[in-house]
Amino acid sequence: MPERSEPAAETEGVHVPASMARTRPPRWRQVACQPGVVPAALGSGVAAAILIPVDRPGIGWVLAGSVLVTAVFSIDRNARRAAANVSTIGDPAPEPGTERPIRPRASARRRENAGRLWWALLALALLGVGAFRAAGWLFALCVVAASVSGSLAAVGRRSAHGVLYDMVAVPLAASAAVRWAHAGMSRVHASEAKRAWRLGMSLVVTVALFAVFVPLLGSADATFAALIEVVTPDLDPPSVLRWIGLFGLFAVGALGAMFLLAGPPASAASDHGGRRGLRRPEWALPVGALAILFAAFVAAQFVALFGGGYVRRTAGLTYAEYARSGFWQLSAVTILTLVVIAVVLRWAAQDTAADRWWLRGLLTALSMLALIIVASALGRMWTYQQAYGFTVLRLLVEVCELWLGLVYLLVTAAVARLERVWLPRAVLATAAATVLALAVLDPEQLIADKNIDRWLHGKPLDADYLGALSPDILPATDRLPEPLRTTVRNRLRAGLDDDTWQSWNLSRAIARRR
């Protein structure tokens, strides 16, 4: 009786027997661990524990981020140089007057490195906002955007797991990275282990010497004791727990980033692969009908814009009430339209020139009409704020609507080229850049300026709301008369306590001097 062959299993695009697939070692065992990985991770964790002020924006955030980025990319650069040196051994020497030929993947590698550098610099710029702006909500957005940018910098090229994985690749790789680093340490040669042990003993002796001499010198001179008190943190239990948490978070994050750099995830396949099952009549009818519907709505918007009396007669609303009534619906329309365009762009057939012509034409028309709807939503929100006042939430909603407008411009470019592989990362890049631009704009000062402008034109001013904002708005209060100016400024300064050097912030420093 003939033997039955084992069923085949697919592993990274290669069909292998199921028994081999089951015995294949995990990925963290297949990736070489570079020297210096563990010290780099420990250094990043220690820097984070020392530098980061968890309770407020401060300069320590960008300093800790700079230490992590420098440590991670230094290890990666050394590993790449070592690999390049090994790969050139045995290459024939170039003839006189000629240069060594460039490998085919060199240009792609340079583009990938340029992308990593862009995302890393963007992450540091977002963390740097903490040194200039005091608004906690704004810096929280910057930290989230910086985390996503850092993960994209570590992944580099577009992975086969999709953009959602790329956004959180570092924390997802943390568990494997810890085992990878531990396995790398276990393979250290005896001479290297002895060297590491001697270095560790040197650090222990250093700490012991400081523990003995610092108290003695501090008790001998009051000025030196005051300096020691400034640079020495409090050793209360909450602080110790915070240091441990920051150390673990940044050390594991550094390990995850180095693991992804050493063994990048599988690259995504080309956008031209895969079956496109929607034929032209199947998608053109609903998309065309939707475009006609949008065109009718846009025409109605022009009637409302140039005929305010018509709005009041037909809807019984003031223009501000009319603007408020439809903003959220228009925002939902713009988001759902993006979904429709993405589905059609992915699944619509492009077999013939006519298919491609219809795809470009209808999706471009739909995108342009959606852009007009975005502009309508922006106009409605601006009108509403002029009537009822400017707030952080309303400004954030308006910024999100502006970002959606940028996304539609990117979608239009993708439709024109019929290529979408670059689109998800471009959308994320514009999102992070929008957060950074918002920070540069100084949103809370803008809100205060606009509300004071309304008040100067005879509209009510919510002084309690101004006093609940951050010290970022302090320059705007110069336009307020006394005693209102003093009242608002006293509320802004009420929650200010002294900053350490790690938590130094320009906005709070200016507020203390005014």
Short mmCIF file of C-alpha atoms in Angstrom, two decimals:
data_model
loop_
_atom_site.label_atom_id
_atom_site.label_comp_id
_atom_site.label_asym_id
_atom_site.label_seq_id
_atom_site.Cartn_x
_atom_site.Cartn_y
_atom_site.Cartn_z
CA MET A 1 0.00 0.00 0.00
CA PRO A 2 1.57 3.32 -1.03
CA GLU A 3 2.52 5.67 1.74
CA ARG A 4 0.55 8.86 2.10
CA SER A 5 2.57 12.05 1.69
CA GLU A 6 2.40 14.67 4.41
CA PRO A 7 0.16 17.62 3.69
CA ALA A 8 2.03 20.71 2.60
CA ALA A 9 2.03 23.85 4.68
CA GLU A 10 2.72 27.32 3.39
CA THR A 11 5.43 29.21 5.26
CA GLU A 12 6.25 32.71 3.99
CA GLY A 13 5.23 31.85 0.45
CA VAL A 14 7.12 28.50 0.27
CA HIS A 15 5.33 25.12 0.42
CA VAL A 16 7.03 22.78 2.88
CA PRO A 17 5.91 19.56 4.56
CA ALA A 18 3.78 20.05 7.64
CA SER A 19 6.34 18.33 9.89
CA MET A 20 9.03 20.80 8.81
CA ALA A 21 6.67 23.72 9.33
CA ARG A 22 5.95 22.50 12.84
CA THR A 23 9.62 22.20 13.74
CA ARG A 24 10.69 25.54 12.28
CA PRO A 25 12.23 27.67 15.04
CA PRO A 26 10.46 30.87 16.07
CA ARG A 27 11.47 34.08 14.37
CA TRP A 28 13.37 35.44 17.36
CA ARG A 29 15.73 32.46 17.09
CA GLN A 30 16.39 33.14 13.41
CA VAL A 31 17.42 36.80 13.82
CA ALA A 32 21.04 37.48 14.76
CA CYS A 33 21.42 39.53 17.93
CA GLN A 34 23.98 42.29 17.51
CA PRO A 35 26.52 43.14 20.21
CA GLY A 36 25.44 45.98 22.45
CA VAL A 37 21.69 45.38 22.21
CA VAL A 38 21.15 44.87 25.93
CA PRO A 39 23.31 47.85 27.06
CA ALA A 40 21.51 50.07 24.53
CA ALA A 41 18.12 48.99 25.88
CA LEU A 42 19.21 49.44 29.50
CA GLY A 43 20.62 52.88 28.71
CA SER A 44 17.34 53.92 27.06
CA GLY A 45 15.37 52.73 30.06
CA VAL A 46 17.61 54.51 32.56
CA ALA A 47 17.45 57.73 30.54
CA ALA A 48 13.65 57.57 30.45
CA ALA A 49 13.41 56.94 34.20
CA ILE A 50 15.66 59.93 34.91
CA LEU A 51 14.48 62.40 32.30
CA ILE A 52 10.72 62.01 31.76
CA PRO A 53 8.28 64.05 33.88
CA VAL A 54 5.16 61.90 33.66
CA ASP A 55 2.77 64.47 35.11
CA ARG A 56 3.43 67.32 32.64
CA PRO A 57 5.00 68.29 29.31
CA GLY A 58 8.69 69.06 29.63
CA ILE A 59 12.03 69.00 27.87
CA GLY A 60 12.85 65.61 29.40
CA TRP A 61 10.51 63.85 26.97
CA VAL A 62 12.46 64.83 23.87
CA LEU A 63 15.77 64.18 25.65
CA ALA A 64 14.69 60.63 26.54
CA GLY A 65 13.41 60.10 23.00
CA SER A 66 16.72 61.31 21.58
CA VAL A 67 18.63 58.85 23.75
CA LEU A 68 16.42 55.97 22.59
CA VAL A 69 16.65 56.91 18.90
CA THR A 70 20.42 57.37 19.09
CA ALA A 71 20.94 54.05 20.89
CA VAL A 72 18.70 52.06 18.55
CA PHE A 73 20.05 53.46 15.31
CA SER A 74 23.67 53.25 16.51
CA ILE A 75 23.28 49.52 17.08
CA ASP A 76 21.59 49.13 13.70
CA ARG A 77 24.28 51.15 11.91
CA ASN A 78 27.07 49.08 13.46
CA ALA A 79 25.32 45.87 12.48
CA ARG A 80 24.84 47.04 8.89
CA ARG A 81 28.47 48.10 8.62
CA ALA A 82 29.64 44.74 9.92
CA ALA A 83 27.35 42.94 7.43
CA ALA A 84 28.61 45.15 4.59
CA ASN A 85 32.22 44.38 5.46
CA VAL A 86 31.52 40.67 5.50
CA SER A 87 29.64 40.79 2.20
CA THR A 88 32.52 42.57 0.42
CA ILE A 89 35.10 39.93 1.40
CA GLY A 90 36.15 38.09 -1.73
CA ASP A 91 34.73 40.67 -4.15
CA PRO A 92 37.15 41.28 -7.02
CA ALA A 93 38.93 44.61 -6.89
CA PRO A 94 37.66 47.16 -9.42
CA GLU A 95 39.82 47.96 -12.40
CA PRO A 96 41.83 51.20 -12.32
CA GLY A 97 39.70 54.23 -13.10
CA THR A 98 36.44 52.45 -12.24
CA GLU A 99 34.33 52.26 -9.11
CA ARG A 100 32.97 49.17 -7.41
CA PRO A 101 29.53 48.47 -8.91
CA ILE A 102 26.54 49.37 -6.78
CA ARG A 103 24.36 46.45 -5.82
CA PRO A 104 20.86 46.47 -7.29
CA ARG A 105 19.16 46.91 -3.91
CA ALA A 106 21.35 49.81 -2.79
CA SER A 107 18.96 52.51 -4.02
CA ALA A 108 15.99 50.79 -2.41
CA ARG A 109 17.94 50.52 0.84
CA ARG A 110 18.75 54.23 0.72
CA ARG A 111 15.07 55.08 0.22
CA GLU A 112 14.15 52.85 3.13
CA ASN A 113 16.75 54.49 5.36
CA ALA A 114 15.53 57.93 4.31
CA GLY A 115 12.00 56.88 5.30
CA ARG A 116 13.21 55.65 8.68
CA LEU A 117 15.02 58.95 9.25
CA TRP A 118 11.90 60.94 8.34
CA TRP A 119 9.70 59.04 10.80
CA ALA A 120 12.32 59.23 13.57
CA LEU A 121 12.80 62.99 13.17
CA LEU A 122 9.03 63.48 13.09
CA ALA A 123 8.71 61.52 16.35
CA LEU A 124 11.38 63.66 18.03
CA ALA A 125 9.78 66.87 16.76
CA LEU A 126 6.46 65.79 18.27
CA LEU A 127 8.11 65.01 21.61
CA GLY A 128 9.85 68.38 21.42
CA VAL A 129 6.47 70.10 21.67
CA GLY A 130 6.61 69.34 25.40
CA ALA A 131 9.44 71.87 25.80
CA PHE A 132 7.34 74.74 24.38
CA ARG A 133 3.63 74.12 24.93
CA ALA A 134 1.99 73.58 28.33
CA ALA A 135 -1.41 72.23 27.17
CA GLY A 136 -1.65 68.66 28.45
CA TRP A 137 -4.22 67.48 25.89
CA LEU A 138 -2.06 68.77 23.04
CA PHE A 139 1.05 67.01 24.29
CA ALA A 140 -0.89 63.78 24.81
CA LEU A 141 -1.79 63.84 21.10
CA CYS A 142 1.87 64.49 20.28
CA VAL A 143 3.02 61.50 22.37
CA VAL A 144 0.55 59.18 20.63
CA ALA A 145 1.62 60.47 17.20
CA ALA A 146 5.30 60.14 18.17
CA SER A 147 4.76 56.53 19.29
CA VAL A 148 3.16 55.62 15.96
CA SER A 149 5.91 57.45 14.04
CA GLY A 150 8.58 55.60 16.02
CA SER A 151 6.99 52.26 15.23
CA LEU A 152 6.87 53.10 11.51
CA ALA A 153 10.53 54.15 11.68
CA ALA A 154 11.45 50.75 13.14
CA VAL A 155 9.45 48.79 10.56
CA GLY A 156 10.85 50.80 7.65
CA ARG A 157 9.32 49.38 4.50
CA ARG A 158 5.65 48.52 4.18
CA SER A 159 5.15 45.13 5.80
CA ALA A 160 2.93 42.26 4.68
CA HIS A 161 0.90 42.55 7.89
CA GLY A 162 -0.68 45.85 6.89
CA VAL A 163 -0.51 49.42 8.12
CA LEU A 164 -2.37 48.71 11.35
CA TYR A 165 0.36 46.27 12.36
CA ASP A 166 3.07 48.72 11.32
CA MET A 167 1.57 51.38 13.61
CA VAL A 168 1.98 49.18 16.70
CA ALA A 169 4.76 46.86 15.53
CA VAL A 170 7.17 47.78 18.34
CA PRO A 171 4.90 46.81 21.26
CA LEU A 172 3.71 43.72 19.38
CA ALA A 173 7.32 42.64 18.92
CA ALA A 174 8.25 43.29 22.56
CA SER A 175 7.77 39.74 23.83
CA ALA A 176 9.81 38.18 21.03
CA ALA A 177 12.43 40.91 21.40
CA VAL A 178 13.00 40.13 25.07
CA ARG A 179 13.54 36.43 24.28
CA TRP A 180 15.76 37.43 21.34
CA ALA A 181 17.98 39.57 23.57
CA HIS A 182 18.12 36.86 26.25
CA ALA A 183 19.15 34.26 23.68
CA GLY A 184 21.78 36.66 22.37
CA MET A 185 23.22 37.11 25.84
CA SER A 186 23.39 33.35 26.34
CA ARG A 187 25.55 33.06 23.21
CA VAL A 188 28.11 35.59 24.43
CA HIS A 189 31.66 34.21 24.44
CA ALA A 190 33.43 33.67 27.73
CA SER A 191 35.83 36.58 27.15
CA GLU A 192 32.95 38.95 26.40
CA ALA A 193 31.04 37.72 29.46
CA LYS A 194 34.09 38.36 31.64
CA ARG A 195 34.43 41.86 30.18
CA ALA A 196 30.75 42.58 30.85
CA TRP A 197 31.06 41.26 34.41
CA ARG A 198 34.06 43.52 35.07
CA LEU A 199 32.18 46.51 33.69
CA GLY A 200 29.23 45.70 35.92
CA MET A 201 31.48 45.53 38.96
CA SER A 202 32.94 48.90 37.99
CA LEU A 203 29.46 50.39 37.95
CA VAL A 204 28.70 48.88 41.37
CA VAL A 205 31.89 50.39 42.80
CA THR A 206 31.01 53.76 41.27
CA VAL A 207 27.59 53.74 42.92
CA ALA A 208 29.12 52.72 46.24
CA LEU A 209 31.64 55.59 46.10
CA PHE A 210 28.89 58.09 45.38
CA ALA A 211 26.81 56.70 48.22
CA VAL A 212 29.69 57.36 50.62
CA PHE A 213 31.14 60.65 49.39
CA VAL A 214 28.06 62.58 48.30
CA PRO A 215 26.52 62.71 51.82
CA LEU A 216 29.87 63.67 53.32
CA LEU A 217 30.44 66.52 50.86
CA GLY A 218 26.83 67.67 51.18
CA SER A 219 27.10 67.92 54.95
CA ALA A 220 30.37 69.87 54.61
CA ASP A 221 29.01 72.69 52.40
CA ALA A 222 25.49 74.17 52.28
CA THR A 223 25.80 75.34 48.65
CA PHE A 224 26.82 71.89 47.45
CA ALA A 225 24.02 70.36 49.54
CA ALA A 226 21.48 72.64 47.82
CA LEU A 227 22.83 71.59 44.41
CA ILE A 228 22.55 67.92 45.38
CA GLU A 229 18.98 68.48 46.52
CA VAL A 230 18.08 70.00 43.14
CA VAL A 231 19.50 67.15 41.05
CA THR A 232 18.53 64.31 43.38
CA PRO A 233 14.92 63.10 43.01
CA ASP A 234 12.66 62.17 45.89
CA LEU A 235 12.77 58.49 46.78
CA ASP A 236 9.11 58.11 47.75
CA PRO A 237 7.29 54.91 46.68
CA PRO A 238 5.22 56.53 43.87
CA SER A 239 8.39 57.96 42.31
CA VAL A 240 10.15 54.61 42.50
CA LEU A 241 7.20 52.86 40.85
CA ARG A 242 7.13 55.54 38.14
CA TRP A 243 10.85 55.07 37.46
CA ILE A 244 10.43 51.30 37.23
CA GLY A 245 7.52 51.67 34.83
CA LEU A 246 9.35 54.14 32.59
CA PHE A 247 12.50 52.04 32.64
CA GLY A 248 10.63 48.91 31.63
CA LEU A 249 8.56 50.66 28.97
CA PHE A 250 11.50 52.31 27.21
CA ALA A 251 13.91 49.39 27.63
CA VAL A 252 11.42 46.93 26.13
CA GLY A 253 10.48 49.47 23.45
CA ALA A 254 14.14 49.84 22.49
CA LEU A 255 14.49 46.04 22.31
CA GLY A 256 11.40 45.82 20.11
CA ALA A 257 12.74 48.49 17.74
CA MET A 258 16.17 46.85 17.50
CA PHE A 259 14.57 43.45 16.89
CA LEU A 260 12.50 44.86 14.03
CA LEU A 261 15.56 46.55 12.55
CA ALA A 262 17.61 43.35 12.79
CA GLY A 263 14.87 41.14 11.34
CA PRO A 264 12.33 43.25 9.43
CA PRO A 265 8.87 41.77 8.85
CA ALA A 266 8.11 40.32 5.45
CA SER A 267 7.62 43.01 2.84
CA ALA A 268 4.16 43.61 1.46
CA ALA A 269 3.29 42.28 -1.96
CA SER A 270 2.77 44.57 -4.92
CA ASP A 271 -0.56 46.31 -5.30
CA HIS A 272 -1.01 44.71 -8.71
CA GLY A 273 -1.48 41.26 -7.21
CA GLY A 274 -4.78 39.74 -6.21
CA ARG A 275 -8.02 39.30 -8.04
CA ARG A 276 -10.20 42.33 -8.77
CA GLY A 277 -13.73 40.98 -8.89
CA LEU A 278 -15.85 44.11 -9.50
CA ARG A 279 -16.66 44.66 -13.15
CA ARG A 280 -17.40 48.12 -14.46
CA PRO A 281 -21.24 48.01 -14.37
CA GLU A 282 -21.13 46.59 -10.83
CA TRP A 283 -19.28 49.54 -9.31
CA ALA A 284 -19.92 52.35 -11.79
CA LEU A 285 -23.68 52.43 -11.16
CA PRO A 286 -23.56 53.00 -7.37
CA VAL A 287 -20.53 55.33 -7.57
CA GLY A 288 -22.11 57.35 -10.38
CA ALA A 289 -25.40 57.62 -8.48
CA LEU A 290 -23.52 58.76 -5.39
CA ALA A 291 -21.67 61.39 -7.44
CA ILE A 292 -24.98 62.73 -8.79
CA LEU A 293 -26.37 62.87 -5.25
CA PHE A 294 -23.31 64.80 -4.07
CA ALA A 295 -23.62 67.19 -7.00
CA ALA A 296 -27.23 67.95 -6.04
CA PHE A 297 -26.17 68.54 -2.43
CA VAL A 298 -23.35 70.86 -3.50
CA ALA A 299 -25.82 72.85 -5.61
CA ALA A 300 -28.03 73.21 -2.54
CA GLN A 301 -25.03 74.45 -0.57
CA PHE A 302 -24.49 77.24 -3.07
CA VAL A 303 -28.14 78.22 -2.70
CA ALA A 304 -27.69 78.33 1.09
CA LEU A 305 -24.44 80.29 0.76
CA PHE A 306 -25.80 83.00 -1.52
CA GLY A 307 -29.38 82.97 -0.30
CA GLY A 308 -29.53 83.20 3.47
CA GLY A 309 -33.16 84.35 3.29
CA TYR A 310 -34.04 81.15 1.50
CA VAL A 311 -32.52 79.15 4.36
CA ARG A 312 -34.57 80.99 6.98
CA ARG A 313 -37.79 80.71 4.97
CA THR A 314 -37.46 76.98 4.30
CA ALA A 315 -35.86 75.72 7.51
CA GLY A 316 -36.89 78.32 10.07
CA LEU A 317 -33.29 78.59 11.37
CA THR A 318 -30.70 81.28 11.81
CA TYR A 319 -27.55 80.72 9.79
CA ALA A 320 -25.59 79.72 12.92
CA GLU A 321 -28.25 77.17 13.85
CA TYR A 322 -28.27 75.94 10.26
CA ALA A 323 -24.48 75.51 10.39
CA ARG A 324 -24.65 73.58 13.64
CA SER A 325 -27.44 71.29 12.50
CA GLY A 326 -25.51 69.59 9.69
CA PHE A 327 -21.85 69.51 10.65
CA TRP A 328 -21.74 66.02 12.16
CA GLN A 329 -23.77 64.54 9.33
CA LEU A 330 -21.38 66.03 6.76
CA SER A 331 -18.39 64.69 8.70
CA ALA A 332 -19.92 61.20 8.63
CA VAL A 333 -20.52 61.54 4.89
CA THR A 334 -16.87 62.43 4.19
CA ILE A 335 -15.59 59.47 6.22
CA LEU A 336 -18.00 56.98 4.64
CA THR A 337 -17.10 58.27 1.18
CA LEU A 338 -13.45 57.49 1.88
CA VAL A 339 -14.47 53.91 2.64
CA VAL A 340 -16.40 53.67 -0.63
CA ILE A 341 -13.46 55.02 -2.65
CA ALA A 342 -11.01 52.66 -0.93
CA VAL A 343 -13.19 49.61 -1.65
CA VAL A 344 -13.69 50.52 -5.29
CA LEU A 345 -10.03 51.37 -5.84
CA ARG A 346 -9.04 48.00 -4.38
CA TRP A 347 -11.57 45.70 -6.04
CA ALA A 348 -12.62 47.37 -9.31
CA ALA A 349 -11.31 45.67 -12.44
CA GLN A 350 -8.65 47.54 -14.43
CA ASP A 351 -8.30 45.11 -17.32
CA THR A 352 -8.96 47.53 -20.18
CA ALA A 353 -8.21 51.16 -20.92
CA ALA A 354 -11.94 51.90 -20.69
CA ASP A 355 -12.06 50.36 -17.21
CA ARG A 356 -9.22 52.57 -16.07
CA TRP A 357 -10.73 55.66 -17.71
CA TRP A 358 -14.07 55.17 -15.97
CA LEU A 359 -12.35 54.43 -12.65
CA ARG A 360 -10.29 57.60 -12.79
CA GLY A 361 -13.17 59.74 -13.96
CA LEU A 362 -15.85 58.68 -11.49
CA LEU A 363 -13.61 58.40 -8.43
CA THR A 364 -11.97 61.76 -9.16
CA ALA A 365 -15.39 63.39 -9.53
CA LEU A 366 -16.55 61.80 -6.29
CA SER A 367 -13.39 62.96 -4.49
CA MET A 368 -13.76 66.53 -5.74
CA LEU A 369 -17.40 66.68 -4.68
CA ALA A 370 -16.45 65.24 -1.29
CA LEU A 371 -13.82 67.97 -0.96
CA ILE A 372 -16.55 70.57 -1.45
CA ILE A 373 -18.57 68.86 1.28
CA VAL A 374 -15.51 69.01 3.55
CA ALA A 375 -15.26 72.73 2.81
CA SER A 376 -18.96 73.09 3.65
CA ALA A 377 -18.46 71.32 6.98
CA LEU A 378 -15.50 73.56 7.78
CA GLY A 379 -17.51 76.66 6.95
CA ARG A 380 -20.37 75.49 9.16
CA MET A 381 -18.10 74.88 12.14
CA TRP A 382 -16.33 78.23 11.73
CA THR A 383 -19.67 80.04 11.56
CA TYR A 384 -20.89 78.18 14.62
CA GLN A 385 -17.79 79.12 16.61
CA GLN A 386 -18.09 82.76 15.64
CA ALA A 387 -21.66 82.71 16.92
CA TYR A 388 -21.22 80.67 20.12
CA GLY A 389 -17.51 80.82 20.97
CA PHE A 390 -14.29 78.91 20.33
CA THR A 391 -13.36 75.84 22.40
CA VAL A 392 -10.68 73.16 22.30
CA LEU A 393 -13.14 70.46 21.21
CA ARG A 394 -14.57 72.56 18.39
CA LEU A 395 -11.10 73.47 17.16
CA LEU A 396 -10.02 69.81 17.22
CA VAL A 397 -13.06 68.83 15.19
CA GLU A 398 -12.22 71.53 12.66
CA VAL A 399 -8.60 70.36 12.45
CA CYS A 400 -9.79 66.79 11.84
CA GLU A 401 -11.96 68.10 9.01
CA LEU A 402 -8.95 69.90 7.51
CA TRP A 403 -6.98 66.68 7.72
CA LEU A 404 -9.77 64.86 5.91
CA GLY A 405 -9.40 67.43 3.14
CA LEU A 406 -5.70 66.54 2.88
CA VAL A 407 -6.60 62.87 2.77
CA TYR A 408 -8.96 63.49 -0.14
CA LEU A 409 -6.15 65.24 -2.03
CA LEU A 410 -3.97 62.17 -1.46
CA VAL A 411 -6.80 59.90 -2.58
CA THR A 412 -7.20 61.96 -5.73
CA ALA A 413 -3.50 61.50 -6.49
CA ALA A 414 -3.81 57.74 -5.86
CA VAL A 415 -6.82 57.55 -8.19
CA ALA A 416 -4.98 59.45 -10.94
CA ARG A 417 -2.09 56.97 -10.76
CA LEU A 418 -4.29 53.96 -9.92
CA GLU A 419 -1.74 53.07 -7.25
CA ARG A 420 -2.58 52.87 -3.58
CA VAL A 421 0.43 51.14 -2.00
CA TRP A 422 1.84 54.44 -0.73
CA LEU A 423 -1.48 55.86 0.42
CA PRO A 424 -1.85 54.42 3.98
CA ARG A 425 1.55 55.67 5.12
CA ALA A 426 0.99 59.01 3.44
CA VAL A 427 -2.27 59.36 5.36
CA LEU A 428 -0.47 58.61 8.63
CA ALA A 429 2.29 61.08 7.74
CA THR A 430 -0.23 63.86 7.14
CA ALA A 431 -1.97 62.99 10.42
CA ALA A 432 1.27 63.29 12.41
CA ALA A 433 2.25 66.44 10.50
CA THR A 434 -1.18 67.93 11.24
CA VAL A 435 -0.70 67.35 14.97
CA LEU A 436 2.72 68.99 14.77
CA ALA A 437 1.32 71.94 12.80
CA LEU A 438 -1.43 72.32 15.39
CA ALA A 439 1.20 72.53 18.12
CA VAL A 440 3.15 75.17 16.17
CA LEU A 441 -0.09 77.13 15.71
CA ASP A 442 -0.51 77.30 19.53
CA PRO A 443 -4.18 76.26 19.60
CA GLU A 444 -5.13 77.49 23.06
CA GLN A 445 -3.76 80.97 22.38
CA LEU A 446 -5.71 80.99 19.11
CA ILE A 447 -8.87 80.06 21.00
CA ALA A 448 -8.27 82.81 23.55
CA ASP A 449 -7.58 85.41 20.84
CA LYS A 450 -10.74 84.54 18.95
CA ASN A 451 -12.91 84.61 22.06
CA ILE A 452 -11.47 87.99 23.07
CA ASP A 453 -12.14 89.27 19.54
CA ARG A 454 -15.78 88.23 19.94
CA TRP A 455 -15.93 89.98 23.30
CA LEU A 456 -14.51 93.19 21.83
CA HIS A 457 -17.32 93.08 19.27
CA GLY A 458 -19.97 92.94 21.97
CA LYS A 459 -20.43 89.19 22.42
CA PRO A 460 -20.18 87.41 25.80
CA LEU A 461 -16.84 86.12 27.12
CA ASP A 462 -16.52 83.01 29.26
CA ALA A 463 -13.70 84.10 31.58
CA ASP A 464 -13.97 80.86 33.57
CA TYR A 465 -13.23 78.86 30.43
CA LEU A 466 -10.18 81.00 29.66
CA GLY A 467 -8.92 80.51 33.22
CA ALA A 468 -9.23 76.73 32.84
CA LEU A 469 -6.85 76.66 29.87
CA SER A 470 -3.07 76.34 30.08
CA PRO A 471 -0.45 79.12 30.49
CA ASP A 472 -0.11 79.04 26.69
CA ILE A 473 -2.86 81.70 26.50
CA LEU A 474 -1.08 84.19 28.78
CA PRO A 475 0.07 86.53 25.93
CA ALA A 476 -3.53 86.80 24.72
CA THR A 477 -4.67 88.14 28.11
CA ASP A 478 -2.72 91.37 27.52
CA ARG A 479 -5.75 92.59 25.58
CA LEU A 480 -8.09 92.19 28.55
CA PRO A 481 -8.83 95.19 30.78
CA GLU A 482 -8.31 95.21 34.52
CA PRO A 483 -9.46 93.63 36.78
CA LEU A 484 -10.49 90.87 34.35
CA ARG A 485 -6.91 90.40 33.14
CA THR A 486 -5.57 89.87 36.67
CA THR A 487 -8.40 87.48 37.51
CA VAL A 488 -7.72 85.28 34.48
CA ARG A 489 -3.94 85.34 35.01
CA ASN A 490 -4.25 84.41 38.67
CA ARG A 491 -6.32 81.38 37.69
CA LEU A 492 -3.75 80.38 35.09
CA ARG A 493 -0.91 80.63 37.62
CA ALA A 494 -2.82 78.90 40.41
CA GLY A 495 -1.81 75.40 39.35
CA LEU A 496 1.80 76.25 38.54
CA ASP A 497 4.45 74.73 40.78
CA ASP A 498 8.20 74.79 40.31
CA ASP A 499 9.63 72.78 37.44
CA THR A 500 12.68 70.57 37.74
CA TRP A 501 15.24 70.72 34.96
CA GLN A 502 13.66 67.64 33.39
CA SER A 503 10.20 69.24 33.32
CA TRP A 504 11.32 72.69 32.11
CA ASN A 505 8.75 74.20 29.76
CA LEU A 506 8.99 77.55 27.98
CA SER A 507 5.31 78.45 28.33
CA ARG A 508 5.26 77.81 32.09
CA ALA A 509 8.58 79.64 32.54
CA ILE A 510 7.16 82.74 30.80
CA ALA A 511 3.98 82.52 32.88
CA ARG A 512 5.98 82.65 36.12
CA ARG A 513 7.80 85.81 35.02
CA ARG A 514 4.71 87.76 33.94
#
